Amino acid sequence: MRWNKVRNPLGYFVFAHGAGAPMDSEFMEIMVSLLTERDISVVRFEFPYMQERRETGKKRPPDRQPKLLAYWQEVLDKVKSQTNLPVFIGGKSMGGRMATLLTAEGAESSGIICLGYPFYAANKQDKPRTEHLEHLATPTLIIQGERDTMGNTDNVTSYQLSEQISIEWLTDGNHDLKPRKVSGFTHQQHLESAADKIAHFIRAKI
């Protein structure tokens, strides 16, 4: 686990990585920097399969869902045991999805924050993975690029999701929230916007 603490935090955000990139990927590093600038302490961790990839240098797919969720719960319990401040959970892509599934199974947090949510696997729009999102009772913020290949505006706006879920769309953003130049926005602007939205969400829930 990697802790990035600030002096007077609003709360803690346990930030899980996506399926293919580690906790210190460029996306994760930038977001952590932006969030700590906004008085949010961040805790990162790596699922066991990613730890093994780091140790062996060999790529391997994510563990099966039960193992991912069990490890997520271990991390959440450890963070809660070390702070009395509000604890939010979430992550990039798969990490965020696992946080919502963990919550659907009964895990408690002050809120869920997802960046680039995988509503369906790439090119499998006909198989949305949204059933548990229909009844999610924990306040949830999803920050999504309009042209995300795992959940674009055309598809996601048709879903029946829990009223506790708020989706903030970033213009022309892809799965990493990166827009094309023609949009008039830069990737950095979108990441800063995402950090602002997260800070606003956390302030509203504490």
PDB file of C-alpha atoms in Angstrom:
ATOM      1  CA  MET A   1       0.000   0.000   0.000  1.00  0.00           C
ATOM      2  CA  ARG A   2       1.124   3.530  -0.718  1.00  0.00           C
ATOM      3  CA  TRP A   3      -0.154   6.409   1.384  1.00  0.00           C
ATOM      4  CA  ASN A   4      -0.092  10.000   0.130  1.00  0.00           C
ATOM      5  CA  LYS A   5      -1.176  11.997   3.159  1.00  0.00           C
ATOM      6  CA  VAL A   6      -1.934  15.697   3.440  1.00  0.00           C
ATOM      7  CA  ARG A   7      -1.774  17.756   6.620  1.00  0.00           C
ATOM      8  CA  ASN A   8      -5.474  18.435   7.151  1.00  0.00           C
ATOM      9  CA  PRO A   9      -7.338  16.030   4.860  1.00  0.00           C
ATOM     10  CA  LEU A  10     -11.013  16.199   4.065  1.00  0.00           C
ATOM     11  CA  GLY A  11     -10.931  12.429   4.068  1.00  0.00           C
ATOM     12  CA  TYR A  12      -9.214   9.425   2.548  1.00  0.00           C
ATOM     13  CA  PHE A  13      -9.700   8.067  -0.955  1.00  0.00           C
ATOM     14  CA  VAL A  14      -8.683   4.435  -1.446  1.00  0.00           C
ATOM     15  CA  PHE A  15      -7.772   4.479  -5.131  1.00  0.00           C
ATOM     16  CA  ALA A  16      -7.553   1.157  -7.007  1.00  0.00           C
ATOM     17  CA  HIS A  17      -5.811   0.715 -10.343  1.00  0.00           C
ATOM     18  CA  GLY A  18      -7.312  -0.561 -13.581  1.00  0.00           C
ATOM     19  CA  ALA A  19      -6.885  -4.013 -15.102  1.00  0.00           C
ATOM     20  CA  GLY A  20      -3.771  -3.355 -17.146  1.00  0.00           C
ATOM     21  CA  ALA A  21      -1.766  -0.648 -15.393  1.00  0.00           C
ATOM     22  CA  PRO A  22      -0.170  -0.546 -11.907  1.00  0.00           C
ATOM     23  CA  MET A  23      -0.820   1.854  -9.070  1.00  0.00           C
ATOM     24  CA  ASP A  24       2.038   4.118 -10.191  1.00  0.00           C
ATOM     25  CA  SER A  25       0.972   4.516 -13.822  1.00  0.00           C
ATOM     26  CA  GLU A  26       1.120   8.023 -15.239  1.00  0.00           C
ATOM     27  CA  PHE A  27      -2.669   8.413 -14.927  1.00  0.00           C
ATOM     28  CA  MET A  28      -2.644   7.335 -11.284  1.00  0.00           C
ATOM     29  CA  GLU A  29       0.349   9.516 -10.386  1.00  0.00           C
ATOM     30  CA  ILE A  30      -1.199  12.628 -11.925  1.00  0.00           C
ATOM     31  CA  MET A  31      -4.553  12.068 -10.238  1.00  0.00           C
ATOM     32  CA  VAL A  32      -2.935  11.498  -6.849  1.00  0.00           C
ATOM     33  CA  SER A  33      -0.989  14.732  -7.199  1.00  0.00           C
ATOM     34  CA  LEU A  34      -4.128  16.658  -8.153  1.00  0.00           C
ATOM     35  CA  LEU A  35      -6.175  15.145  -5.321  1.00  0.00           C
ATOM     36  CA  THR A  36      -3.603  15.836  -2.621  1.00  0.00           C
ATOM     37  CA  GLU A  37      -3.459  19.435  -3.848  1.00  0.00           C
ATOM     38  CA  ARG A  38      -7.174  19.515  -3.020  1.00  0.00           C
ATOM     39  CA  ASP A  39      -6.685  18.286   0.569  1.00  0.00           C
ATOM     40  CA  ILE A  40      -7.563  14.652  -0.059  1.00  0.00           C
ATOM     41  CA  SER A  41      -5.291  11.947   1.310  1.00  0.00           C
ATOM     42  CA  VAL A  42      -4.962   9.028  -1.101  1.00  0.00           C
ATOM     43  CA  VAL A  43      -4.198   5.371  -0.455  1.00  0.00           C
ATOM     44  CA  ARG A  44      -3.142   3.183  -3.364  1.00  0.00           C
ATOM     45  CA  PHE A  45      -2.640  -0.564  -3.500  1.00  0.00           C
ATOM     46  CA  GLU A  46      -2.122  -3.317  -6.030  1.00  0.00           C
ATOM     47  CA  PHE A  47      -4.208  -6.439  -6.412  1.00  0.00           C
ATOM     48  CA  PRO A  48      -2.225  -9.703  -6.003  1.00  0.00           C
ATOM     49  CA  TYR A  49      -1.975 -10.363  -9.759  1.00  0.00           C
ATOM     50  CA  MET A  50      -0.451  -6.923 -10.313  1.00  0.00           C
ATOM     51  CA  GLN A  51       1.988  -7.461  -7.439  1.00  0.00           C
ATOM     52  CA  GLU A  52       3.066 -10.688  -9.144  1.00  0.00           C
ATOM     53  CA  ARG A  53       3.475  -8.886 -12.460  1.00  0.00           C
ATOM     54  CA  ARG A  54       5.719  -6.344 -10.765  1.00  0.00           C
ATOM     55  CA  GLU A  55       7.816  -9.061  -9.132  1.00  0.00           C
ATOM     56  CA  THR A  56       8.194 -11.351 -12.154  1.00  0.00           C
ATOM     57  CA  GLY A  57       7.957  -8.913 -15.021  1.00  0.00           C
ATOM     58  CA  LYS A  58       5.470 -11.248 -16.695  1.00  0.00           C
ATOM     59  CA  LYS A  59       2.067  -9.991 -17.744  1.00  0.00           C
ATOM     60  CA  ARG A  60      -0.918 -11.865 -16.437  1.00  0.00           C
ATOM     61  CA  PRO A  61      -4.651 -11.165 -16.444  1.00  0.00           C
ATOM     62  CA  PRO A  62      -6.557  -9.991 -13.377  1.00  0.00           C
ATOM     63  CA  ASP A  63      -7.561 -12.513 -10.751  1.00  0.00           C
ATOM     64  CA  ARG A  64     -11.134 -13.736 -10.670  1.00  0.00           C
ATOM     65  CA  GLN A  65     -13.698 -11.422  -9.111  1.00  0.00           C
ATOM     66  CA  PRO A  66     -13.990 -13.167  -5.697  1.00  0.00           C
ATOM     67  CA  LYS A  67     -10.241 -12.845  -5.110  1.00  0.00           C
ATOM     68  CA  LEU A  68     -10.221  -9.201  -6.210  1.00  0.00           C
ATOM     69  CA  LEU A  69     -13.115  -8.371  -3.891  1.00  0.00           C
ATOM     70  CA  ALA A  70     -11.613 -10.214  -0.931  1.00  0.00           C
ATOM     71  CA  TYR A  71      -8.378  -8.270  -1.303  1.00  0.00           C
ATOM     72  CA  TRP A  72     -10.268  -4.983  -1.738  1.00  0.00           C
ATOM     73  CA  GLN A  73     -12.044  -5.671   1.561  1.00  0.00           C
ATOM     74  CA  GLU A  74      -8.732  -6.376   3.319  1.00  0.00           C
ATOM     75  CA  VAL A  75      -7.343  -3.059   2.137  1.00  0.00           C
ATOM     76  CA  LEU A  76     -10.484  -1.153   3.127  1.00  0.00           C
ATOM     77  CA  ASP A  77     -10.461  -2.696   6.606  1.00  0.00           C
ATOM     78  CA  LYS A  78      -6.810  -1.770   7.053  1.00  0.00           C
ATOM     79  CA  VAL A  79      -7.374   1.852   6.030  1.00  0.00           C
ATOM     80  CA  LYS A  80     -10.415   2.197   8.292  1.00  0.00           C
ATOM     81  CA  SER A  81      -8.407   0.850  11.222  1.00  0.00           C
ATOM     82  CA  GLN A  82      -5.902   3.680  10.816  1.00  0.00           C
ATOM     83  CA  THR A  83      -8.174   6.721  10.499  1.00  0.00           C
ATOM     84  CA  ASN A  84     -11.385   8.124  11.921  1.00  0.00           C
ATOM     85  CA  LEU A  85     -11.866  10.381   8.917  1.00  0.00           C
ATOM     86  CA  PRO A  86     -14.371   9.633   6.123  1.00  0.00           C
ATOM     87  CA  VAL A  87     -13.124   6.933   3.777  1.00  0.00           C
ATOM     88  CA  PHE A  88     -14.130   6.917   0.102  1.00  0.00           C
ATOM     89  CA  ILE A  89     -13.369   4.031  -2.220  1.00  0.00           C
ATOM     90  CA  GLY A  90     -13.091   3.657  -5.966  1.00  0.00           C
ATOM     91  CA  GLY A  91     -10.621   3.651  -8.767  1.00  0.00           C
ATOM     92  CA  LYS A  92      -9.733   3.649 -12.405  1.00  0.00           C
ATOM     93  CA  SER A  93     -11.818   1.368 -14.627  1.00  0.00           C
ATOM     94  CA  MET A  94     -11.752  -2.147 -13.120  1.00  0.00           C
ATOM     95  CA  GLY A  95     -10.686  -0.814  -9.732  1.00  0.00           C
ATOM     96  CA  GLY A  96     -13.766   1.389  -9.616  1.00  0.00           C
ATOM     97  CA  ARG A  97     -16.059  -1.392 -10.788  1.00  0.00           C
ATOM     98  CA  MET A  98     -14.758  -3.694  -8.059  1.00  0.00           C
ATOM     99  CA  ALA A  99     -15.466  -0.966  -5.508  1.00  0.00           C
ATOM    100  CA  THR A 100     -19.109  -0.813  -6.601  1.00  0.00           C
ATOM    101  CA  LEU A 101     -19.403  -4.603  -6.491  1.00  0.00           C
ATOM    102  CA  LEU A 102     -17.806  -4.679  -3.040  1.00  0.00           C
ATOM    103  CA  THR A 103     -20.328  -2.105  -1.867  1.00  0.00           C
ATOM    104  CA  ALA A 104     -23.190  -4.076  -3.385  1.00  0.00           C
ATOM    105  CA  GLU A 105     -22.027  -6.989  -1.231  1.00  0.00           C
ATOM    106  CA  GLY A 106     -22.224  -4.896   1.914  1.00  0.00           C
ATOM    107  CA  ALA A 107     -18.953  -2.984   2.287  1.00  0.00           C
ATOM    108  CA  GLU A 108     -19.407   0.435   3.870  1.00  0.00           C
ATOM    109  CA  SER A 109     -17.759   3.706   2.889  1.00  0.00           C
ATOM    110  CA  SER A 110     -18.638   7.387   2.743  1.00  0.00           C
ATOM    111  CA  GLY A 111     -18.918   7.206  -1.043  1.00  0.00           C
ATOM    112  CA  ILE A 112     -17.628   5.669  -4.254  1.00  0.00           C
ATOM    113  CA  ILE A 113     -15.572   7.480  -6.894  1.00  0.00           C
ATOM    114  CA  CYS A 114     -14.944   5.943 -10.320  1.00  0.00           C
ATOM    115  CA  LEU A 115     -12.896   7.254 -13.226  1.00  0.00           C
ATOM    116  CA  GLY A 116     -13.611   5.685 -16.597  1.00  0.00           C
ATOM    117  CA  TYR A 117     -16.186   3.141 -15.467  1.00  0.00           C
ATOM    118  CA  PRO A 118     -16.318  -0.087 -17.557  1.00  0.00           C
ATOM    119  CA  PHE A 119     -20.060  -0.381 -18.034  1.00  0.00           C
ATOM    120  CA  TYR A 120     -19.323  -3.140 -20.557  1.00  0.00           C
ATOM    121  CA  ALA A 121     -16.261  -4.812 -21.992  1.00  0.00           C
ATOM    122  CA  ALA A 122     -14.797  -3.124 -25.060  1.00  0.00           C
ATOM    123  CA  ASN A 123     -16.956  -3.769 -28.131  1.00  0.00           C
ATOM    124  CA  LYS A 124     -19.564  -5.624 -26.057  1.00  0.00           C
ATOM    125  CA  GLN A 125     -22.193  -2.923 -25.692  1.00  0.00           C
ATOM    126  CA  ASP A 126     -24.867  -5.605 -25.895  1.00  0.00           C
ATOM    127  CA  LYS A 127     -23.725  -7.051 -22.565  1.00  0.00           C
ATOM    128  CA  PRO A 128     -23.878  -4.220 -20.008  1.00  0.00           C
ATOM    129  CA  ARG A 129     -22.619  -4.999 -16.505  1.00  0.00           C
ATOM    130  CA  THR A 130     -25.030  -2.744 -14.691  1.00  0.00           C
ATOM    131  CA  GLU A 131     -27.436  -4.920 -12.712  1.00  0.00           C
ATOM    132  CA  HIS A 132     -25.831  -4.143  -9.344  1.00  0.00           C
ATOM    133  CA  LEU A 133     -25.777  -0.429 -10.191  1.00  0.00           C
ATOM    134  CA  GLU A 134     -29.560  -0.293 -10.360  1.00  0.00           C
ATOM    135  CA  HIS A 135     -29.900  -0.603  -6.580  1.00  0.00           C
ATOM    136  CA  LEU A 136     -26.618   0.803  -5.263  1.00  0.00           C
ATOM    137  CA  ALA A 137     -27.413   2.679  -2.027  1.00  0.00           C
ATOM    138  CA  THR A 138     -24.071   4.444  -1.465  1.00  0.00           C
ATOM    139  CA  PRO A 139     -23.459   7.897  -2.998  1.00  0.00           C
ATOM    140  CA  THR A 140     -21.416   7.319  -6.135  1.00  0.00           C
ATOM    141  CA  LEU A 141     -19.604   9.665  -8.506  1.00  0.00           C
ATOM    142  CA  ILE A 142     -18.637   8.386 -11.953  1.00  0.00           C
ATOM    143  CA  ILE A 143     -16.431  10.593 -14.118  1.00  0.00           C
ATOM    144  CA  GLN A 144     -16.699   9.413 -17.702  1.00  0.00           C
ATOM    145  CA  GLY A 145     -15.378  10.439 -21.093  1.00  0.00           C
ATOM    146  CA  GLU A 146     -18.112  10.980 -23.673  1.00  0.00           C
ATOM    147  CA  ARG A 147     -16.510   8.530 -26.121  1.00  0.00           C
ATOM    148  CA  ASP A 148     -15.317   5.931 -23.620  1.00  0.00           C
ATOM    149  CA  THR A 149     -15.180   2.569 -25.439  1.00  0.00           C
ATOM    150  CA  MET A 150     -16.500   0.921 -22.265  1.00  0.00           C
ATOM    151  CA  GLY A 151     -19.353   3.334 -21.687  1.00  0.00           C
ATOM    152  CA  ASN A 152     -20.117   6.242 -23.985  1.00  0.00           C
ATOM    153  CA  THR A 153     -22.940   8.742 -23.710  1.00  0.00           C
ATOM    154  CA  ASP A 154     -25.161   7.025 -26.272  1.00  0.00           C
ATOM    155  CA  ASN A 155     -25.226   3.787 -24.307  1.00  0.00           C
ATOM    156  CA  VAL A 156     -24.912   4.859 -20.673  1.00  0.00           C
ATOM    157  CA  THR A 157     -27.646   7.488 -20.747  1.00  0.00           C
ATOM    158  CA  SER A 158     -30.121   4.730 -21.600  1.00  0.00           C
ATOM    159  CA  TYR A 159     -29.379   2.707 -18.460  1.00  0.00           C
ATOM    160  CA  GLN A 160     -31.635   2.628 -15.417  1.00  0.00           C
ATOM    161  CA  LEU A 161     -29.182   3.384 -12.613  1.00  0.00           C
ATOM    162  CA  SER A 162     -29.622   4.072  -8.911  1.00  0.00           C
ATOM    163  CA  GLU A 163     -30.506   7.644  -7.976  1.00  0.00           C
ATOM    164  CA  GLN A 164     -27.390   7.581  -5.782  1.00  0.00           C
ATOM    165  CA  ILE A 165     -25.197   7.504  -8.890  1.00  0.00           C
ATOM    166  CA  SER A 166     -24.095  10.774 -10.453  1.00  0.00           C
ATOM    167  CA  ILE A 167     -22.258  10.744 -13.787  1.00  0.00           C
ATOM    168  CA  GLU A 168     -20.099  13.696 -14.794  1.00  0.00           C
ATOM    169  CA  TRP A 169     -19.283  13.669 -18.509  1.00  0.00           C
ATOM    170  CA  LEU A 170     -16.026  15.073 -19.862  1.00  0.00           C
ATOM    171  CA  THR A 171     -16.224  16.394 -23.420  1.00  0.00           C
ATOM    172  CA  ASP A 172     -14.808  13.995 -26.032  1.00  0.00           C
ATOM    173  CA  GLY A 173     -12.889  12.053 -23.371  1.00  0.00           C
ATOM    174  CA  ASN A 174     -11.803   8.456 -23.963  1.00  0.00           C
ATOM    175  CA  HIS A 175     -11.408   5.689 -21.362  1.00  0.00           C
ATOM    176  CA  ASP A 176      -8.483   7.614 -19.855  1.00  0.00           C
ATOM    177  CA  LEU A 177     -10.541  10.836 -19.984  1.00  0.00           C
ATOM    178  CA  LYS A 178      -8.299  12.091 -22.793  1.00  0.00           C
ATOM    179  CA  PRO A 179      -9.977  14.301 -25.442  1.00  0.00           C
ATOM    180  CA  ARG A 180      -8.894  14.851 -29.024  1.00  0.00           C
ATOM    181  CA  LYS A 181      -7.276  18.175 -29.916  1.00  0.00           C
ATOM    182  CA  VAL A 182     -10.282  19.157 -32.012  1.00  0.00           C
ATOM    183  CA  SER A 183     -12.375  19.238 -28.817  1.00  0.00           C
ATOM    184  CA  GLY A 184     -10.581  22.338 -27.588  1.00  0.00           C
ATOM    185  CA  PHE A 185      -9.653  20.633 -24.317  1.00  0.00           C
ATOM    186  CA  THR A 186      -6.397  19.066 -23.130  1.00  0.00           C
ATOM    187  CA  HIS A 187      -5.955  15.882 -21.145  1.00  0.00           C
ATOM    188  CA  GLN A 188      -4.542  17.887 -18.243  1.00  0.00           C
ATOM    189  CA  GLN A 189      -7.612  20.112 -18.189  1.00  0.00           C
ATOM    190  CA  HIS A 190      -9.882  17.076 -18.008  1.00  0.00           C
ATOM    191  CA  LEU A 191      -7.847  15.500 -15.201  1.00  0.00           C
ATOM    192  CA  GLU A 192      -7.942  18.751 -13.244  1.00  0.00           C
ATOM    193  CA  SER A 193     -11.679  18.954 -13.840  1.00  0.00           C
ATOM    194  CA  ALA A 194     -12.024  15.385 -12.569  1.00  0.00           C
ATOM    195  CA  ALA A 195     -10.074  16.271  -9.419  1.00  0.00           C
ATOM    196  CA  ASP A 196     -12.293  19.314  -8.855  1.00  0.00           C
ATOM    197  CA  LYS A 197     -15.419  17.176  -9.198  1.00  0.00           C
ATOM    198  CA  ILE A 198     -14.058  14.603  -6.776  1.00  0.00           C
ATOM    199  CA  ALA A 199     -13.194  17.262  -4.204  1.00  0.00           C
ATOM    200  CA  HIS A 200     -16.666  18.759  -4.533  1.00  0.00           C
ATOM    201  CA  PHE A 201     -18.247  15.328  -4.113  1.00  0.00           C
ATOM    202  CA  ILE A 202     -16.203  14.576  -0.992  1.00  0.00           C
ATOM    203  CA  ARG A 203     -16.936  17.968   0.572  1.00  0.00           C
ATOM    204  CA  ALA A 204     -20.653  17.378   0.037  1.00  0.00           C
ATOM    205  CA  LYS A 205     -20.539  13.984   1.764  1.00  0.00           C
ATOM    206  CA  ILE A 206     -18.556  14.767   4.911  1.00  0.00           C
TER     207      ILE A 206
END
